[in-house]
Coordinates of C-alpha atoms (C1' of nucleotides) in Angstrom, one line a residue:
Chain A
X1 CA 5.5 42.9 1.4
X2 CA 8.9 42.7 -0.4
X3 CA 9.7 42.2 -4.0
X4 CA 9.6 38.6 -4.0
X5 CA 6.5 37.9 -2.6
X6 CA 5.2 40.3 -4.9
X7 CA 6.6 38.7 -7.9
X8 CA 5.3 34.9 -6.1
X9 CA 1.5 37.0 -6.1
X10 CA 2.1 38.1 -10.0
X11 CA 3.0 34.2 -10.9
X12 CA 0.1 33.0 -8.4
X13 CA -2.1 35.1 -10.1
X14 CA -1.6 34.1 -13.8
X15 CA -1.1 30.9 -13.5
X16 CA -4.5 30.0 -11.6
X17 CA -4.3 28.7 -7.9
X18 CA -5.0 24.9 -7.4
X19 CA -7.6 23.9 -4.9
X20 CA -7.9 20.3 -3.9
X21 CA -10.4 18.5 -1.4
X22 CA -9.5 15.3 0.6
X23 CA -12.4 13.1 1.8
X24 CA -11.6 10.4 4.2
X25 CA -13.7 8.0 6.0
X26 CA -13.1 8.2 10.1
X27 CA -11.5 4.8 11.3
X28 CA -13.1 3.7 7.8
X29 CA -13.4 0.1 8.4
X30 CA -14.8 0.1 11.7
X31 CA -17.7 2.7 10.7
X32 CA -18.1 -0.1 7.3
X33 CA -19.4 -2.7 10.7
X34 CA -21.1 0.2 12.7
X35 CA -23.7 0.9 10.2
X36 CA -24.9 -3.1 10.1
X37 CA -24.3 -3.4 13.8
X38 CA -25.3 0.0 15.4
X39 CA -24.4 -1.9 19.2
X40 CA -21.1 -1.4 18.2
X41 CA -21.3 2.3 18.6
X42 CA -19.6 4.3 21.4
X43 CA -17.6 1.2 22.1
X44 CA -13.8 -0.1 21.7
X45 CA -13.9 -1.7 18.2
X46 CA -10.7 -2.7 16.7
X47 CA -10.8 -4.9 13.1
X48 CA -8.0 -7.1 12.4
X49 CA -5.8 -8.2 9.6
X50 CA -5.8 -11.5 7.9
X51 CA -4.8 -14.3 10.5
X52 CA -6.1 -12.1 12.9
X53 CA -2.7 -11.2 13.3
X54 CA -3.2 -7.2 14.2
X55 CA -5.1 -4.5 14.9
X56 CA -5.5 -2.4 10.9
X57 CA -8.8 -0.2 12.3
X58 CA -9.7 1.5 15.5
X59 CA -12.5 3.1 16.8
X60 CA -12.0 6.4 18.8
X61 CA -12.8 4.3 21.7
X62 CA -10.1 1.8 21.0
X63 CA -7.7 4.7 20.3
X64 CA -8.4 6.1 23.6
X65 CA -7.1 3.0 25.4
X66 CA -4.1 3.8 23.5
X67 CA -4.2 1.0 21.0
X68 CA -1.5 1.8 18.4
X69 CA -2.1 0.9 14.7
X70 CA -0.9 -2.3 13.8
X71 CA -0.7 -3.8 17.0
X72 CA -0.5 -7.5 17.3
X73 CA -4.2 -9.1 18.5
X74 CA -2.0 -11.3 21.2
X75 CA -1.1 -8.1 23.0
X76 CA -4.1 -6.6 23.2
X77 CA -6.6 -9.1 24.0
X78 CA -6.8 -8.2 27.5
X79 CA -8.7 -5.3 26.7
X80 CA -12.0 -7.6 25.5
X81 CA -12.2 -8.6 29.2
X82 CA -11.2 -5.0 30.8
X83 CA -13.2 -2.9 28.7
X84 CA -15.1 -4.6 26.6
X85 CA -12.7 -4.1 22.9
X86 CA -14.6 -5.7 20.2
X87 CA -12.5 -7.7 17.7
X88 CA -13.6 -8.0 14.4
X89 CA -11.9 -9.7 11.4
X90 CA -11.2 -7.9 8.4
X91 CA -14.0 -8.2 5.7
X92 CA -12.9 -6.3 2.7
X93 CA -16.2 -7.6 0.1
X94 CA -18.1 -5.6 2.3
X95 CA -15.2 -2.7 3.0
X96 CA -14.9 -2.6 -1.2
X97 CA -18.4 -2.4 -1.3
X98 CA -19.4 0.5 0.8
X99 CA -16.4 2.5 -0.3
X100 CA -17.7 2.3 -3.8
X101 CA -20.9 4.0 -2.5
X102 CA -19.1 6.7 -0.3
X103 CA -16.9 7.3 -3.3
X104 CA -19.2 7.9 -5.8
X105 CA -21.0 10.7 -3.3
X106 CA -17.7 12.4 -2.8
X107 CA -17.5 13.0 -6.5
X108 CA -19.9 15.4 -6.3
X109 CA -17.9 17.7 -4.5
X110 CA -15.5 18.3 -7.8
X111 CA -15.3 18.2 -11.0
X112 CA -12.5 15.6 -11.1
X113 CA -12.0 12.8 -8.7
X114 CA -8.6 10.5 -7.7
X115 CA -9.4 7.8 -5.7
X116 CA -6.4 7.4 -3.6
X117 CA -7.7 4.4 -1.4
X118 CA -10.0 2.7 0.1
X119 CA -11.2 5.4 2.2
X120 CA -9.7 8.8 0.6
X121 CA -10.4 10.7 -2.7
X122 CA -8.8 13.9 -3.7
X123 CA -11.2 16.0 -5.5
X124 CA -10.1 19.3 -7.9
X125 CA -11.7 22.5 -6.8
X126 CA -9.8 24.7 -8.8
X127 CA -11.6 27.2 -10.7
X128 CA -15.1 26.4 -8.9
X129 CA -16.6 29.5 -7.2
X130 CA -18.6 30.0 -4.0
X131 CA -18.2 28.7 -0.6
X132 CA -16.3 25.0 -0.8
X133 CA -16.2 25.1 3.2
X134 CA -20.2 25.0 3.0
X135 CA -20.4 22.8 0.1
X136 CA -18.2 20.3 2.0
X137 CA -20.2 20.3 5.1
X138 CA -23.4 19.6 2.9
X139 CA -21.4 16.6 0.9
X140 CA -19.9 15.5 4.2
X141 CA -23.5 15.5 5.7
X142 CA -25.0 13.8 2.6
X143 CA -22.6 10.9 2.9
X144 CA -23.3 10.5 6.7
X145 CA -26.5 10.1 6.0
X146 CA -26.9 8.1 3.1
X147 CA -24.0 5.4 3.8
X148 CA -23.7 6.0 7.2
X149 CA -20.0 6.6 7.5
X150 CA -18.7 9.9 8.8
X151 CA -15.8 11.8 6.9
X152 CA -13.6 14.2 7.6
X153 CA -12.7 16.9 4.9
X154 CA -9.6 18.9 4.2
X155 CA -9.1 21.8 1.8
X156 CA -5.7 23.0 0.4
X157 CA -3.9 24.5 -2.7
X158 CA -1.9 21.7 -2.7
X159 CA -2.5 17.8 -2.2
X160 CA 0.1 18.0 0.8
X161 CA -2.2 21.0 2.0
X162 CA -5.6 19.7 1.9
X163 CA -3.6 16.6 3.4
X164 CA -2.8 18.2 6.3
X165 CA -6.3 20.0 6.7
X166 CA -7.7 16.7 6.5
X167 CA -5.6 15.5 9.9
X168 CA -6.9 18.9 11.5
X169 CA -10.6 18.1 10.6
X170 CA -10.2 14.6 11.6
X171 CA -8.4 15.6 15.0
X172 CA -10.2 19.0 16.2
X173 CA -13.0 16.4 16.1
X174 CA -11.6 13.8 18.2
X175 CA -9.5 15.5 20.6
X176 CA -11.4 18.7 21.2
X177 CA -9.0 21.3 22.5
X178 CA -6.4 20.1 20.8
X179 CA -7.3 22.9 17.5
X180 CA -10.2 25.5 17.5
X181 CA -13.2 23.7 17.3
X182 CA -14.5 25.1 14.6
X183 CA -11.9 23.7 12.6
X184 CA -13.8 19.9 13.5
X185 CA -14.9 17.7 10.4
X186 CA -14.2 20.2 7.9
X187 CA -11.0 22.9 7.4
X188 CA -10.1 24.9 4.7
X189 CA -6.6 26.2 4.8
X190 CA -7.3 28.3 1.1
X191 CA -9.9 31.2 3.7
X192 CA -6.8 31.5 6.2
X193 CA -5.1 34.7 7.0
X194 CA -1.1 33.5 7.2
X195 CA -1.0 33.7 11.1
X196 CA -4.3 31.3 11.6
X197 CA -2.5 29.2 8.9
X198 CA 0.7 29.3 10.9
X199 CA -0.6 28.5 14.0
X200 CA -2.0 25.9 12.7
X201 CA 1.6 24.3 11.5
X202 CA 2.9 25.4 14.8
X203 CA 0.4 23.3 16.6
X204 CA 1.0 19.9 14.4
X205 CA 4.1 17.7 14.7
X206 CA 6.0 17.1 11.6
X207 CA 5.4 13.7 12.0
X208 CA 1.8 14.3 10.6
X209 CA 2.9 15.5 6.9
X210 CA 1.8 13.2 4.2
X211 CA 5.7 11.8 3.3
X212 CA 7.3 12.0 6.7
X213 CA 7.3 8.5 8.4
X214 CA 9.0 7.4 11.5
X215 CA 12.9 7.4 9.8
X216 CA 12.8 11.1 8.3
X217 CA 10.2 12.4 11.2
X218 CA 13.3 11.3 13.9
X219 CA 15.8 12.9 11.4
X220 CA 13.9 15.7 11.5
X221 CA 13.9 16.2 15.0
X222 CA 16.7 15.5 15.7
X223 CA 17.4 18.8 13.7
X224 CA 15.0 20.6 15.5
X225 CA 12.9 20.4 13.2
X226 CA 9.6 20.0 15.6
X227 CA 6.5 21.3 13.5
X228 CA 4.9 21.8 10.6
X229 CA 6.0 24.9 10.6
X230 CA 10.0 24.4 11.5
X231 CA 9.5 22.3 8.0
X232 CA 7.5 24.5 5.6
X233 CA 10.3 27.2 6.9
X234 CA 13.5 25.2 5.3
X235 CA 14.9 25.8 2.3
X236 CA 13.8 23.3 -0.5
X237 CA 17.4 23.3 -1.6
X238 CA 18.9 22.2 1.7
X239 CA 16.1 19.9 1.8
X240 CA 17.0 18.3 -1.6
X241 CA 20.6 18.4 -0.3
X242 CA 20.5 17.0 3.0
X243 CA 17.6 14.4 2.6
X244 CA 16.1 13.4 -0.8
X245 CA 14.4 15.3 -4.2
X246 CA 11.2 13.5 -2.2
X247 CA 11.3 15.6 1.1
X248 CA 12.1 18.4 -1.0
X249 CA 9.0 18.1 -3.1
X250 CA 7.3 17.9 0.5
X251 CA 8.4 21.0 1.3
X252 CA 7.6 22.7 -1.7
X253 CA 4.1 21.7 -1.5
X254 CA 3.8 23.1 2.1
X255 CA 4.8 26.3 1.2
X256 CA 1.7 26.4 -1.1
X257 CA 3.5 25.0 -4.6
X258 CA 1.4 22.6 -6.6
X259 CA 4.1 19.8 -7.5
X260 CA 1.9 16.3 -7.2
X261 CA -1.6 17.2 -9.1
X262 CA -4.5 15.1 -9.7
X263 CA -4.0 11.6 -11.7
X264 CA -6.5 12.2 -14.5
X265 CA -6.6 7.9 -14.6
X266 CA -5.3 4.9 -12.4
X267 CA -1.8 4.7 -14.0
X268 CA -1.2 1.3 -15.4
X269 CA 0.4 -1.3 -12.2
X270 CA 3.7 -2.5 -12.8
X271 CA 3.6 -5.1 -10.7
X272 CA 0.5 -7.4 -8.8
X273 CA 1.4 -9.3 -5.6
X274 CA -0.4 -12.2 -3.6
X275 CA 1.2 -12.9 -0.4
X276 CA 0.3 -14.5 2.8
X277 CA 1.2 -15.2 5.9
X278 CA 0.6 -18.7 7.0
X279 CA -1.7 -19.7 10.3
X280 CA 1.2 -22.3 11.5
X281 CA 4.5 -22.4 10.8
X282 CA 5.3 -24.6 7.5
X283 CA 8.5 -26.8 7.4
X284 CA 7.7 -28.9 3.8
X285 CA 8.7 -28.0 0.7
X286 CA 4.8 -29.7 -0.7
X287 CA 3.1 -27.3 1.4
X288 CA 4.9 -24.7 0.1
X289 CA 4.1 -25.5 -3.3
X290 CA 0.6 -25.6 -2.3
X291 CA 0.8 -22.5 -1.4
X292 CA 2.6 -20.7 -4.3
X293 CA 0.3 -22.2 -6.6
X294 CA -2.6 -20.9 -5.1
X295 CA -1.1 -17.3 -4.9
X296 CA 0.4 -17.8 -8.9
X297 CA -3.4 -18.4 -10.0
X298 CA -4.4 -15.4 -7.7
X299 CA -2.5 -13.1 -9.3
X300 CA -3.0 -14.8 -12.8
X301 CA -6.5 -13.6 -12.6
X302 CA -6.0 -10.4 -10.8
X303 CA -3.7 -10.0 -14.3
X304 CA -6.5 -11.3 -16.7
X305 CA -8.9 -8.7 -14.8
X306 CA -6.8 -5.9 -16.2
X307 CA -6.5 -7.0 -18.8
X308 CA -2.4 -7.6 -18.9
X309 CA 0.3 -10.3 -19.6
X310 CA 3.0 -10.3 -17.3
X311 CA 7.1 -11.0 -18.4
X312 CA 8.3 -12.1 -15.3
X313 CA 7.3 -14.2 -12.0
X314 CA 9.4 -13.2 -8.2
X315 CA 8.3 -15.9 -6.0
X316 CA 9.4 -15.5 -2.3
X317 CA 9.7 -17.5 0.5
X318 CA 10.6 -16.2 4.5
X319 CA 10.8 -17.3 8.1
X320 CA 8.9 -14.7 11.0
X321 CA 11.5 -12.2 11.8
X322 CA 9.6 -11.7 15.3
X323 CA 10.2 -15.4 15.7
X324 CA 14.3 -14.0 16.9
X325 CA 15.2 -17.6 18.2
X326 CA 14.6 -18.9 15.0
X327 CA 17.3 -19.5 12.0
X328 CA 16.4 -16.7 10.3
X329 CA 16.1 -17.2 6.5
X330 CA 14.8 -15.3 3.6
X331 CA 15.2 -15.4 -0.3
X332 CA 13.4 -14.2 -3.5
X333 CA 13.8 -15.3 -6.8
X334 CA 12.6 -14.5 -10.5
X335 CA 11.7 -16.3 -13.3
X336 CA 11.0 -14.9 -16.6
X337 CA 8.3 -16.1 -19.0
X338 CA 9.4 -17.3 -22.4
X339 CA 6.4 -15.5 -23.3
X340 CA 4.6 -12.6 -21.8
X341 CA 1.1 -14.0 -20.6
X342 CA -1.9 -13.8 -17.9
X343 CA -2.7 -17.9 -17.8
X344 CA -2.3 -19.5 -14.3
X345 CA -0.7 -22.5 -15.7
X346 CA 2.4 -21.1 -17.1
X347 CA 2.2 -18.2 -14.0
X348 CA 2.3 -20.6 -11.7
X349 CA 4.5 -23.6 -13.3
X350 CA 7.5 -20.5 -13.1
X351 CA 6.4 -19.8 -9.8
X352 CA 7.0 -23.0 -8.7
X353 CA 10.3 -23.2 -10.4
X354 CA 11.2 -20.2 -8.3
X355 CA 10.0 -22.0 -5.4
X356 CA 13.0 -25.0 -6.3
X357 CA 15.4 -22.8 -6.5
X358 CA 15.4 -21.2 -3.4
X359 CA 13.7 -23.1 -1.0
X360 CA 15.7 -24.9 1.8
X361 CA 15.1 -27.7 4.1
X362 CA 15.3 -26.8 7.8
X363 CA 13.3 -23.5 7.9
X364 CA 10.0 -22.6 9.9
X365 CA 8.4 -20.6 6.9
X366 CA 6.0 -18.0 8.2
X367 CA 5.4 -16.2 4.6
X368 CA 5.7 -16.7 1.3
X369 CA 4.2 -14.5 -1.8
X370 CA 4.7 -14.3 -6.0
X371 CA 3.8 -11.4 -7.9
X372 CA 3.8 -10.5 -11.3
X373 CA 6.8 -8.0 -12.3
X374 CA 7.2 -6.9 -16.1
X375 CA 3.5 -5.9 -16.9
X376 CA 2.0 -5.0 -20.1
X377 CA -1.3 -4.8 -22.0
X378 CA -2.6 -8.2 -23.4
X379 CA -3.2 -6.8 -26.5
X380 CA 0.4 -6.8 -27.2
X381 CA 0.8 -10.1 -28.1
X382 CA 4.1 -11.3 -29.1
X383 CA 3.5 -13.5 -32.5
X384 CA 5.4 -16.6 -32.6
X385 CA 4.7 -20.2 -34.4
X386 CA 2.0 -21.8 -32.7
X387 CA 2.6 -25.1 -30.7
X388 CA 0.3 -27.9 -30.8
X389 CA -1.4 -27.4 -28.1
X390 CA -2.4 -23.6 -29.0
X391 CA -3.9 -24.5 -32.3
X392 CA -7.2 -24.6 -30.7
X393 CA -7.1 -22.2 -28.3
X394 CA -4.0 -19.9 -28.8
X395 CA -2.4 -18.3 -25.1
X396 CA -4.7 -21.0 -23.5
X397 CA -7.2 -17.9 -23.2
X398 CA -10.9 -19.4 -23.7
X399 CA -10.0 -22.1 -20.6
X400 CA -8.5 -19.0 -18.6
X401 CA -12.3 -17.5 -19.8
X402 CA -13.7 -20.6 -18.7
X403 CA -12.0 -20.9 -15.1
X404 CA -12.5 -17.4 -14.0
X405 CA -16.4 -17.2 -15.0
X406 CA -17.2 -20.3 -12.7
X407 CA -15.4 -19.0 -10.1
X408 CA -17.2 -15.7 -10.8
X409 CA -20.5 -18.0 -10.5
X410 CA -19.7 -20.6 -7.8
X411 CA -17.0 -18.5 -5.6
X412 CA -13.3 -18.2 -5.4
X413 CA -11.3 -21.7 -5.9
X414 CA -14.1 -23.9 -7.2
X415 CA -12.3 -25.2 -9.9
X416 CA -8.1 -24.2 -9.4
X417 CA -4.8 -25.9 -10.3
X418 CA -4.3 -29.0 -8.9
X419 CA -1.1 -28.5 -7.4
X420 CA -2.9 -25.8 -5.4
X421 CA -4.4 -29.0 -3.4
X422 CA -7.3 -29.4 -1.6
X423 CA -9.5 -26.3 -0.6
X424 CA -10.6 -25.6 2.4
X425 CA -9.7 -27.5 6.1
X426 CA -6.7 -30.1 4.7
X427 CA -4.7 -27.2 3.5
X428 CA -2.1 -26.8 5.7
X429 CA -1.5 -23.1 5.5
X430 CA -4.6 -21.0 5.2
X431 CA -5.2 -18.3 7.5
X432 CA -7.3 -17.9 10.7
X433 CA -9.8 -15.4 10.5
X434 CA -12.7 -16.7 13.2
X435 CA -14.3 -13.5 13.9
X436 CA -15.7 -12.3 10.4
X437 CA -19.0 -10.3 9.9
X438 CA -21.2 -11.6 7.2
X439 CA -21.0 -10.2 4.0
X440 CA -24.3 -7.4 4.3
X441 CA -24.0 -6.0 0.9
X442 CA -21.9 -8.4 -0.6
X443 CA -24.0 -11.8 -0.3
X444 CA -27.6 -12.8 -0.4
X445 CA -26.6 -14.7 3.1
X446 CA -25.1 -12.0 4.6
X447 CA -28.4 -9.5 4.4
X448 CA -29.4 -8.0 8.1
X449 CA -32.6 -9.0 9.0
X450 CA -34.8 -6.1 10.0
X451 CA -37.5 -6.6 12.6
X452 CA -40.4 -4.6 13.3
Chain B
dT1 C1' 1.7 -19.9 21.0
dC2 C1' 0.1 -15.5 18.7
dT3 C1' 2.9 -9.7 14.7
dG4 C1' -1.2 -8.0 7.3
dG5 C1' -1.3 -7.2 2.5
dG6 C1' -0.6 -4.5 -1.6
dG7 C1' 1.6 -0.9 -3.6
dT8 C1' 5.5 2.9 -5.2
dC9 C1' 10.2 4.7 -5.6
dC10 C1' 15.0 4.8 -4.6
dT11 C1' 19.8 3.0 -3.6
dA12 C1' 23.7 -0.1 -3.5
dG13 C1' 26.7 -3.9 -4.3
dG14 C1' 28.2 -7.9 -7.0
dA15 C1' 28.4 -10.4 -11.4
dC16 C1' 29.1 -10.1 -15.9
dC17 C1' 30.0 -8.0 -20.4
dC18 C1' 32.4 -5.1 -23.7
Chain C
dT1 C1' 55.8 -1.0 -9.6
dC2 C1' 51.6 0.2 -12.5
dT3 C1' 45.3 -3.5 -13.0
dG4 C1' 39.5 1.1 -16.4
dG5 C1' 35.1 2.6 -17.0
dG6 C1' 30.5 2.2 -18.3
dG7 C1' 26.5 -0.4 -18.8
dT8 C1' 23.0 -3.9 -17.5
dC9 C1' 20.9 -7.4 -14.7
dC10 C1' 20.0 -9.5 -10.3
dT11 C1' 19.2 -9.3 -5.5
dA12 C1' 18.4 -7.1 -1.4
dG13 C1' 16.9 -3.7 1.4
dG14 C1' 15.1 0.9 2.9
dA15 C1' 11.7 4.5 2.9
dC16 C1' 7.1 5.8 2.3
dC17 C1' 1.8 5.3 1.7
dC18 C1' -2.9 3.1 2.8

DNA sequence: TCTGGGGTCCTAGGACCC
DNA sequence: TCTGGGGTCCTAGGACCC
């Protein structure tokens, strides 16, 4: 051992050594249908976006026939006749709903939880003594069989770490041979002597790492930079050099150097989008507006949720890039408030303004989106001389009260803007989705029947 | 014919101002 | 002959994550 890595030891020692757990749901949203339709097991499953545009979940099965994340539905089809892929659109009630449940198991793993997503929580371990490999496999198994939805579980001393353990427990699962088995559902890189640890990195592409995408993992090769291990090797201030103080941090955290840490509380959003593709192509400038007033109210009420007044409004309009022998045309614009505020009639009369300014005639609009830039809590209200209209109900806030508690009662769009149109089959640009589930957990219609 | 949605952070160029 | 520098805002785009 040489000098330095006993003076890393000393430092290690006083300052005491991070331990974080990641749980994550296996092909999370295809497991959510599994558990109310168990005929789905041991078969290809994908579940699709909105439109039913592509594939955003895969079962193993699916995965096997070498369907690629994100793949578009229209390429992949032929596999329901061939060999028998289930389709499934994307039902995120229920999705929300289960993960709510999964989470609130995985808490119990450590004494402080960060929900990252939908399917993934980091959980602290530092400081908690005894066998967390053990206690993971009992979580791990109490989740399985209380929700229904198996997880894999990955230990580290850093977030990066436990990342990375995570893929191992997840893949020694799926792929046997491809790690020691006994690695399968759960790893824990904090037991390992450096050589298993390194073999480990040696046997995963750098592609893998939590931060490396397609752009810097090709950069990276083309280096020769091939592993986990070729990357934990460099020097952080190359790294920093040559790419970015991101890849650096990346780095750092591989080589067992705590640099991310555990968000004690959601930080506050600084910006809330609602964007959509369209089902058809849209050429009119009305149906846009249609549109954009329906996604202004949206995220008006996503904003009143958290309780937050927005400054500013970006709407955006675009044609399909995939669509190459089209005139291509895409534009942005944003509109500031004159005051901050959450109501859905100002939100949306500045989104519609946007709209003006940028729209062109002549386009074959495929997507357009606004969201809510400049946020801050409500309870900073800017005072000003109240208008007419406010004196009874100043910011317009007891109708904003009104409108989102019978849609709360009576379901999304039962009383909206009027520019937002008509709901359901005369709009012009909602999406397809013709192959959801019922909502099981998430509506009194939706409950599976049990026979005896 | 048919290719998601919601986020974060970073960079760069042009317009404009002093 | 010789034409600054620094700041901000806007817009756009790139990279990553799930």
């Amino acid at each position: 051992m040489g000098c330095g890595d006993r003076v890393h030891q000393a430092v290690q020692s006083l300052s005491r050594t991070t331990m974080y757990a990641l749980v994550d749901g296996n092909n999370f949203y295809v497991s959510c249908e599994r558990v109310f339709r168990p005929s789905l097991n041991n078969r290809p499953v994908v579940v699709l976006s909105n439109n039913d545009g592509c594939a955003i979940a895969r079962s193993n099965e699916a995965k096997a026939l070498g369907i690629k994340m994100g793949a578009p539905w229209f390429q992949i089809r032929h596999f329901e006749e061939s060999d028998g892929l289930v389709a499934l659109s994307a039902n995120f009630a229920l999705y929300g709903d289960m993960s709510d449940r999964m989470m609130s198991l995985a808490a119990g793993l450590g004494h402080r939880q960060e929900v990252y997503s939908i399917d993934e929580s980091f959980l602290d371990l530092t400081g908690i003594s005894g066998d967390m490999t053990l206690r993971s496999r009992k979580i791990r198994h109490r989740i399985l069989n209380w929700i229904g939805i198996a997880c894999g579980i990955g230990i580290g001393p850093t977030k990066t770490l436990a990342k990375l353990a995570n893929h191992i427990a997840k893949t020694a699962e799926r792929k046997p041979g491809s790690y020691p088995d006994h690695y399968a559902q759960v790893c824990n890189l904090c037991n390992l002597e450096p050589t298993e640890r390194d073999a480990l990195m040696l046997a995963t592409e750098v592609g893998e790492v939590w931060g490396v995408g397609r752009r810097i993992g090709a950069q990276l090769k083309e280096a020769g930079i091939h592993t986990v291990l070729d990357l934990a090797r460099l020097d952080p201030v190359m790294v920093k050099r040559r790419w970015s103080v991101v890849l650096e941090r990346t780095v750092r955290e591989l080589q067992g150097t705590d640099c991310i840490g555990l968000e004690h509380e959601p930080p506050a959003k600084q910006e809330i989008a609602c964007t959509r593709s369209f089902g058809h192509a849209v050429l009119e400038l009305s149906v846009l507006q249609e549109a954009v007033t329906e996604f202004a109210s949206q995220a008006a009420q996503k904003l009143r949720l958290q309780n937050g007044h927005a400054g500013q409004v970006l709407t955006f309009i675009r044609t399909s890039p995939f669509r190459t022998q089209d005139l291509q045309y895409s534009r942005s614009t944003v509109v500031p408030l004159r005051r901050s505020t959450n109501d859905s009639r100002d939100i949306s009369q500045a989104a519609l303004l946007g709209l003006q300014a940028i729209f062109r005639p002549g386009y074959r609009y495929a997507k357009a989106g606004v969201m809510l830039l400049d946020l801050r809590p409500a309870n900073l209200i800017q005072q000003e001389l109240a208008l007419e209209d406010d004196v009874a109900d100043p910011g317009g806030s007891r109708l904003m009260q009104a409108l989102d508690a019978v849609n709360q009662r009576f379901g999304r769009g039962t009383v909206a803007l009027a520019s937002a149109g008509l709901a359901g089959e005369q709009r012009q640009w909602t999406m397809k989705q013709e192959r959801r589930t019922p909502g099981y957990t998430t509506d009194w219609d939706g409950l599976a029947l049990v026979r005896a």
